[in-house]
Short mmCIF file of C-alpha atoms in Angstrom, two decimals:
data_model
loop_
_atom_site.label_atom_id
_atom_site.label_comp_id
_atom_site.label_asym_id
_atom_site.label_seq_id
_atom_site.Cartn_x
_atom_site.Cartn_y
_atom_site.Cartn_z
CA MET T 1 151.08 108.22 95.40
CA HIS T 2 148.47 109.23 98.07
CA PRO T 3 145.31 106.59 97.99
CA MET T 4 142.80 109.37 97.27
CA LEU T 5 145.00 110.77 94.43
CA ASN T 6 145.13 107.03 92.96
CA ILE T 7 141.32 106.94 93.27
CA ALA T 8 140.84 110.31 91.47
CA ILE T 9 143.07 109.22 88.75
CA ARG T 10 141.06 106.21 88.31
CA ALA T 11 137.82 108.11 88.16
CA ALA T 12 139.29 110.51 85.82
CA ARG T 13 140.47 107.82 83.32
CA ASN T 14 137.42 105.90 83.69
CA ALA T 15 135.44 109.13 82.66
CA GLY T 16 137.92 109.67 79.90
CA LYS T 17 137.01 106.22 78.38
CA VAL T 18 133.24 107.38 78.13
CA ILE T 19 134.21 110.67 76.66
CA LEU T 20 136.42 109.21 73.85
CA ARG T 21 134.01 106.65 72.90
CA ALA T 22 131.44 109.39 72.34
CA TYR T 23 134.01 111.60 70.71
CA GLU T 24 134.57 108.82 68.23
CA ASP T 25 130.94 108.25 67.40
CA ASN T 26 129.50 111.77 67.89
CA ASP T 27 125.97 110.59 66.35
CA LYS T 28 125.40 109.33 70.10
CA ILE T 29 125.94 112.89 71.56
CA GLU T 30 122.64 114.29 72.61
CA VAL T 31 122.77 118.02 73.56
CA THR T 32 120.56 120.29 75.39
CA GLN T 33 120.80 123.69 76.71
CA LYS T 34 120.71 124.29 80.66
CA GLY T 35 121.29 128.06 80.66
CA SER T 36 122.05 130.80 78.32
CA ASN T 37 125.15 129.83 76.12
CA ASP T 38 125.43 126.90 78.66
CA LEU T 39 125.23 123.39 76.79
CA VAL T 40 125.25 119.96 78.56
CA THR T 41 125.52 116.59 76.63
CA ASN T 42 124.45 113.18 77.79
CA VAL T 43 128.26 112.32 77.83
CA ASP T 44 128.77 114.99 80.77
CA LYS T 45 126.25 113.36 82.67
CA ASP T 46 127.40 109.75 81.94
CA ALA T 47 130.91 110.77 82.64
CA GLU T 48 130.24 112.45 86.05
CA THR T 49 128.17 109.37 86.98
CA VAL T 50 131.19 107.26 86.30
CA ILE T 51 133.21 109.45 88.33
CA ARG T 52 130.83 109.42 91.30
CA ASP T 53 130.48 105.76 91.26
CA THR T 54 134.31 105.16 91.05
CA ILE T 55 134.80 107.44 94.04
CA LEU T 56 131.89 106.10 96.02
CA LYS T 57 132.98 102.64 95.68
CA SER T 58 136.25 103.30 97.53
CA TYR T 59 134.79 105.88 99.88
CA PRO T 60 131.25 105.61 100.46
CA GLU T 61 130.67 108.25 102.90
CA HIS T 62 132.29 111.15 101.14
CA SER T 63 130.36 114.16 99.83
CA ILE T 64 130.61 114.95 96.05
CA VAL T 65 129.54 118.21 94.40
CA GLY T 66 129.52 117.83 90.64
CA GLU T 67 128.43 120.31 87.82
CA GLU T 68 125.58 118.10 86.46
CA HIS T 69 124.21 116.17 89.49
CA GLY T 70 124.81 118.72 92.18
CA LEU T 71 125.67 117.77 95.85
CA ILE T 72 125.73 114.20 97.22
CA GLU T 73 126.02 114.75 100.92
CA GLY T 74 127.76 111.75 102.55
CA LYS T 75 128.02 111.00 106.02
CA ASP T 76 131.67 112.34 106.38
CA THR T 77 131.47 115.91 105.32
CA ASP T 78 135.20 116.53 105.98
CA TYR T 79 135.95 115.02 102.74
CA GLN T 80 134.31 116.78 99.61
CA TRP T 81 135.02 115.78 95.73
CA ILE T 82 134.58 118.62 93.52
CA ILE T 83 133.83 117.25 89.82
CA ASP T 84 133.75 118.65 86.37
CA PRO T 85 133.22 115.40 84.16
CA LEU T 86 133.75 117.33 80.97
CA ASP T 87 135.30 120.70 80.95
CA GLY T 88 135.11 122.36 77.39
CA THR T 89 131.72 120.86 76.38
CA THR T 90 131.16 123.34 73.63
CA ASN T 91 134.88 122.09 72.09
CA PHE T 92 133.52 118.55 72.70
CA ILE T 93 130.12 119.06 70.88
CA LYS T 94 132.20 120.81 67.84
CA GLY T 95 134.70 118.20 67.72
CA ILE T 96 137.48 120.43 68.82
CA PRO T 97 140.01 118.22 70.64
CA HIS T 98 140.47 120.14 73.56
CA PHE T 99 138.49 119.44 76.86
CA ALA T 100 139.35 117.53 80.06
CA VAL T 101 138.30 115.91 83.23
CA SER T 102 138.76 117.88 86.28
CA ILE T 103 138.54 116.23 89.92
CA ALA T 104 139.69 117.76 93.06
CA LEU T 105 139.43 116.69 96.79
CA LYS T 106 138.88 119.27 99.77
CA VAL T 107 139.55 117.77 103.24
CA LYS T 108 138.24 120.00 105.79
CA GLY T 109 137.66 122.82 103.55
CA ARG T 110 141.22 122.78 102.03
CA LEU T 111 142.06 121.53 98.43
CA ASP T 112 144.13 118.43 99.15
CA GLN T 113 144.08 116.32 95.82
CA ALA T 114 143.85 117.44 92.12
CA VAL T 115 143.48 115.63 88.86
CA VAL T 116 143.06 117.42 85.18
CA TYR T 117 143.12 114.70 82.65
CA ASP T 118 143.27 115.50 78.75
CA PRO T 119 141.88 112.33 77.24
CA ILE T 120 142.78 113.27 73.73
CA ARG T 121 146.36 113.69 74.57
CA GLY T 122 146.52 111.26 77.38
CA GLU T 123 148.03 113.89 79.46
CA LEU T 124 147.46 113.62 83.31
CA PHE T 125 148.30 116.61 85.57
CA THR T 126 148.04 115.64 89.20
CA ALA T 127 148.96 117.35 92.59
CA SER T 128 148.80 116.42 96.21
CA ARG T 129 148.77 119.10 98.93
CA GLY T 130 152.48 119.80 99.98
CA GLN T 131 153.96 117.41 97.41
CA GLY T 132 154.27 119.38 94.19
CA ALA T 133 152.50 119.16 90.88
CA GLN T 134 153.18 116.65 88.00
CA LEU T 135 152.54 115.85 84.38
CA ASN T 136 152.61 112.43 83.60
CA SER T 137 154.48 111.66 86.75
CA LYS T 138 157.04 114.55 85.93
CA ARG T 139 157.56 117.54 88.10
CA ILE T 140 156.33 120.68 86.82
CA ARG T 141 156.72 124.44 87.75
CA VAL T 142 154.98 127.58 86.63
CA ASN T 143 157.22 130.01 84.42
CA LYS T 144 159.03 132.63 86.56
CA ALA T 145 158.58 135.48 84.29
CA ALA T 146 159.14 138.71 86.30
CA ASP T 147 156.72 141.06 84.25
CA LEU T 148 154.27 140.88 81.37
CA SER T 149 156.67 141.35 78.62
CA GLY T 150 157.06 138.35 76.36
CA THR T 151 154.48 136.51 78.36
CA VAL T 152 151.67 134.44 76.79
CA LEU T 153 148.45 134.53 78.74
CA ALA T 154 145.18 132.53 78.62
CA THR T 155 141.70 133.74 79.21
CA GLY T 156 138.12 132.62 78.71
CA PHE T 157 135.39 135.05 77.34
CA PRO T 158 132.51 135.87 79.67
CA PHE T 159 130.09 134.15 77.38
CA LYS T 160 127.53 133.37 80.09
CA GLN T 161 127.69 136.89 81.36
CA LYS T 162 127.83 139.07 78.54
CA HIS T 163 126.88 142.14 80.34
CA HIS T 164 130.63 142.10 81.48
CA MET T 165 131.89 142.29 77.97
CA GLU T 166 132.75 145.92 77.90
CA ALA T 167 134.78 145.78 81.12
CA TYR T 168 136.23 142.64 79.90
CA LEU T 169 137.41 144.09 76.68
CA ALA T 170 139.02 147.07 78.16
CA ALA T 171 140.94 144.84 80.50
CA PHE T 172 142.01 142.57 77.69
CA ASN T 173 143.22 145.41 75.59
CA ALA T 174 145.05 146.79 78.80
CA LEU T 175 146.88 143.50 78.97
CA PHE T 176 147.24 142.84 75.41
CA ILE T 177 149.57 145.58 74.71
CA HIS T 178 151.99 144.31 77.42
CA THR T 179 152.18 140.83 76.44
CA ALA T 180 153.46 138.61 73.45
CA ASP T 181 149.89 137.07 73.05
CA ILE T 182 146.67 135.83 74.73
CA ARG T 183 144.97 132.59 73.96
CA ARG T 184 141.34 131.54 74.36
CA ALA T 185 141.19 127.56 74.01
CA GLY T 186 137.93 126.92 75.67
CA SER T 187 138.67 124.63 78.71
CA ALA T 188 139.38 126.81 81.99
CA ALA T 189 140.72 123.23 83.61
CA LEU T 190 143.32 122.94 80.88
CA ASP T 191 144.06 126.80 80.96
CA LEU T 192 145.07 126.40 84.67
CA ALA T 193 146.93 123.00 84.03
CA TYR T 194 149.03 124.73 81.33
CA VAL T 195 149.85 127.54 83.74
CA ALA T 196 151.10 124.79 86.21
CA ALA T 197 153.05 123.21 83.45
CA GLY T 198 154.58 126.46 82.17
CA ARG T 199 153.15 126.37 78.99
CA VAL T 200 151.31 129.76 79.42
CA ASP T 201 152.49 132.38 81.87
CA GLY T 202 149.16 133.46 83.45
CA PHE T 203 145.45 133.29 83.08
CA PHE T 204 142.10 135.29 83.68
CA GLU T 205 138.49 134.88 83.53
CA ILE T 206 135.27 136.23 84.96
CA GLY T 207 132.48 133.93 86.22
CA LEU T 208 133.88 130.77 86.79
CA LYS T 209 132.45 127.98 88.92
CA PRO T 210 134.18 125.88 91.80
CA TRP T 211 134.32 122.89 89.50
CA ASP T 212 135.80 124.61 86.82
CA THR T 213 138.96 125.74 88.89
CA ALA T 214 139.30 123.55 92.08
CA ALA T 215 141.65 121.10 90.66
CA GLY T 216 143.47 123.56 88.77
CA GLN T 217 144.05 125.98 91.78
CA LEU T 218 145.97 123.22 93.64
CA LEU T 219 148.11 122.53 90.63
CA ILE T 220 149.29 126.00 90.13
CA LYS T 221 149.96 126.62 94.01
CA GLU T 222 151.82 123.20 94.06
CA ALA T 223 153.76 124.35 90.85
CA GLY T 224 154.76 127.52 92.63
CA GLY T 225 152.22 129.70 91.36
CA LEU T 226 149.74 132.23 92.96
CA VAL T 227 145.71 132.26 92.55
CA VAL T 228 143.91 135.63 93.23
CA ASP T 229 140.46 137.24 92.71
CA PHE T 230 140.41 140.41 90.53
CA ALA T 231 141.20 142.61 93.68
CA GLY T 232 144.38 140.42 94.38
CA GLY T 233 142.46 138.58 97.25
CA ASN T 234 141.20 135.21 98.10
CA ASN T 235 137.48 135.70 97.11
CA PHE T 236 137.71 133.81 93.72
CA ASP T 237 135.57 130.71 94.92
CA ASN T 238 132.69 133.01 95.63
CA SER T 239 133.00 135.53 92.78
CA GLY T 240 134.34 133.18 90.22
CA ASN T 241 136.65 135.87 89.18
CA ILE T 242 140.16 134.40 89.02
CA ILE T 243 143.67 135.40 87.88
CA CYS T 244 146.80 133.07 88.29
CA GLY T 245 150.36 132.57 87.22
CA ALA T 246 153.70 132.78 88.60
CA PRO T 247 153.42 135.41 91.50
CA LYS T 248 155.01 138.33 89.85
CA VAL T 249 152.86 137.79 86.64
CA THR T 250 149.72 137.55 88.77
CA GLN T 251 150.37 140.79 90.71
CA ALA T 252 151.10 142.35 87.17
CA ILE T 253 147.81 141.29 85.61
CA VAL T 254 145.97 142.56 88.77
CA LYS T 255 147.43 145.76 88.48
CA GLU T 256 146.40 146.15 84.99
CA LEU T 257 143.09 144.91 85.06
CA ARG T 258 142.01 146.86 88.05
CA PRO T 259 141.49 150.28 86.62
CA HIS T 260 139.20 148.95 83.85
CA LEU T 261 136.87 146.57 86.22
CA THR T 262 133.49 147.61 87.78
CA ASP T 263 132.99 147.49 91.36
CA SER T 264 131.06 144.18 91.07
CA LEU T 265 134.05 142.34 89.54
CA LEU T 266 136.27 143.66 92.15
CA ARG T 267 134.22 142.13 95.21
#
């Protein structure tokens, strides 16, 4: 195992312990609103601190960007860790047992290591660039569906950008008639991990942040999948609009979505 992946796993497990303790005693969860329909808890912040401290103990000169504490720029900017300490905060607050820790490492701007950890199920999704993707140390691959027929897709609603809802619903309708079903579970990091593991066939969402998707992107690529923006290009980190899955399924989603999206979503 790559030593930096080992540290990422340690950090994710340490954060998972913080999250589970709070989940089992939810009277200690303090919720605040940081934006429209955007909640954060003391547990998100505590988990990010634990992750940051675990990484910096081993790599004190690396840079870190986290959802809650922002950018910590280290001396060695070639190495940047991208952290979502608790992806699925609303699920966590409501007691829905579906959320995850997401940690990725970029080396000179390229995704190099990834961990998505589900502390409830004890499922650890990992990837190293060029080494494939694993779930609890067993190799995983995306499903090799040739088209949308019979597929199950995952998605997320644009709850922070409700002005896109009309376009989203039109796109949803266009896809739904071609698939077996579409799921909305509330954690983009786990959605991406499930695509990598072949549990769902594809995923699409509007307006995600890099910490939501960085680890999942590498998992999918190392599992044989494709990650694109709504125009089929590579601008998903900037736009936040992402489609992924097996290559043919991803291309089919792009084809069905494109006629129903505004120009702003296709940039």
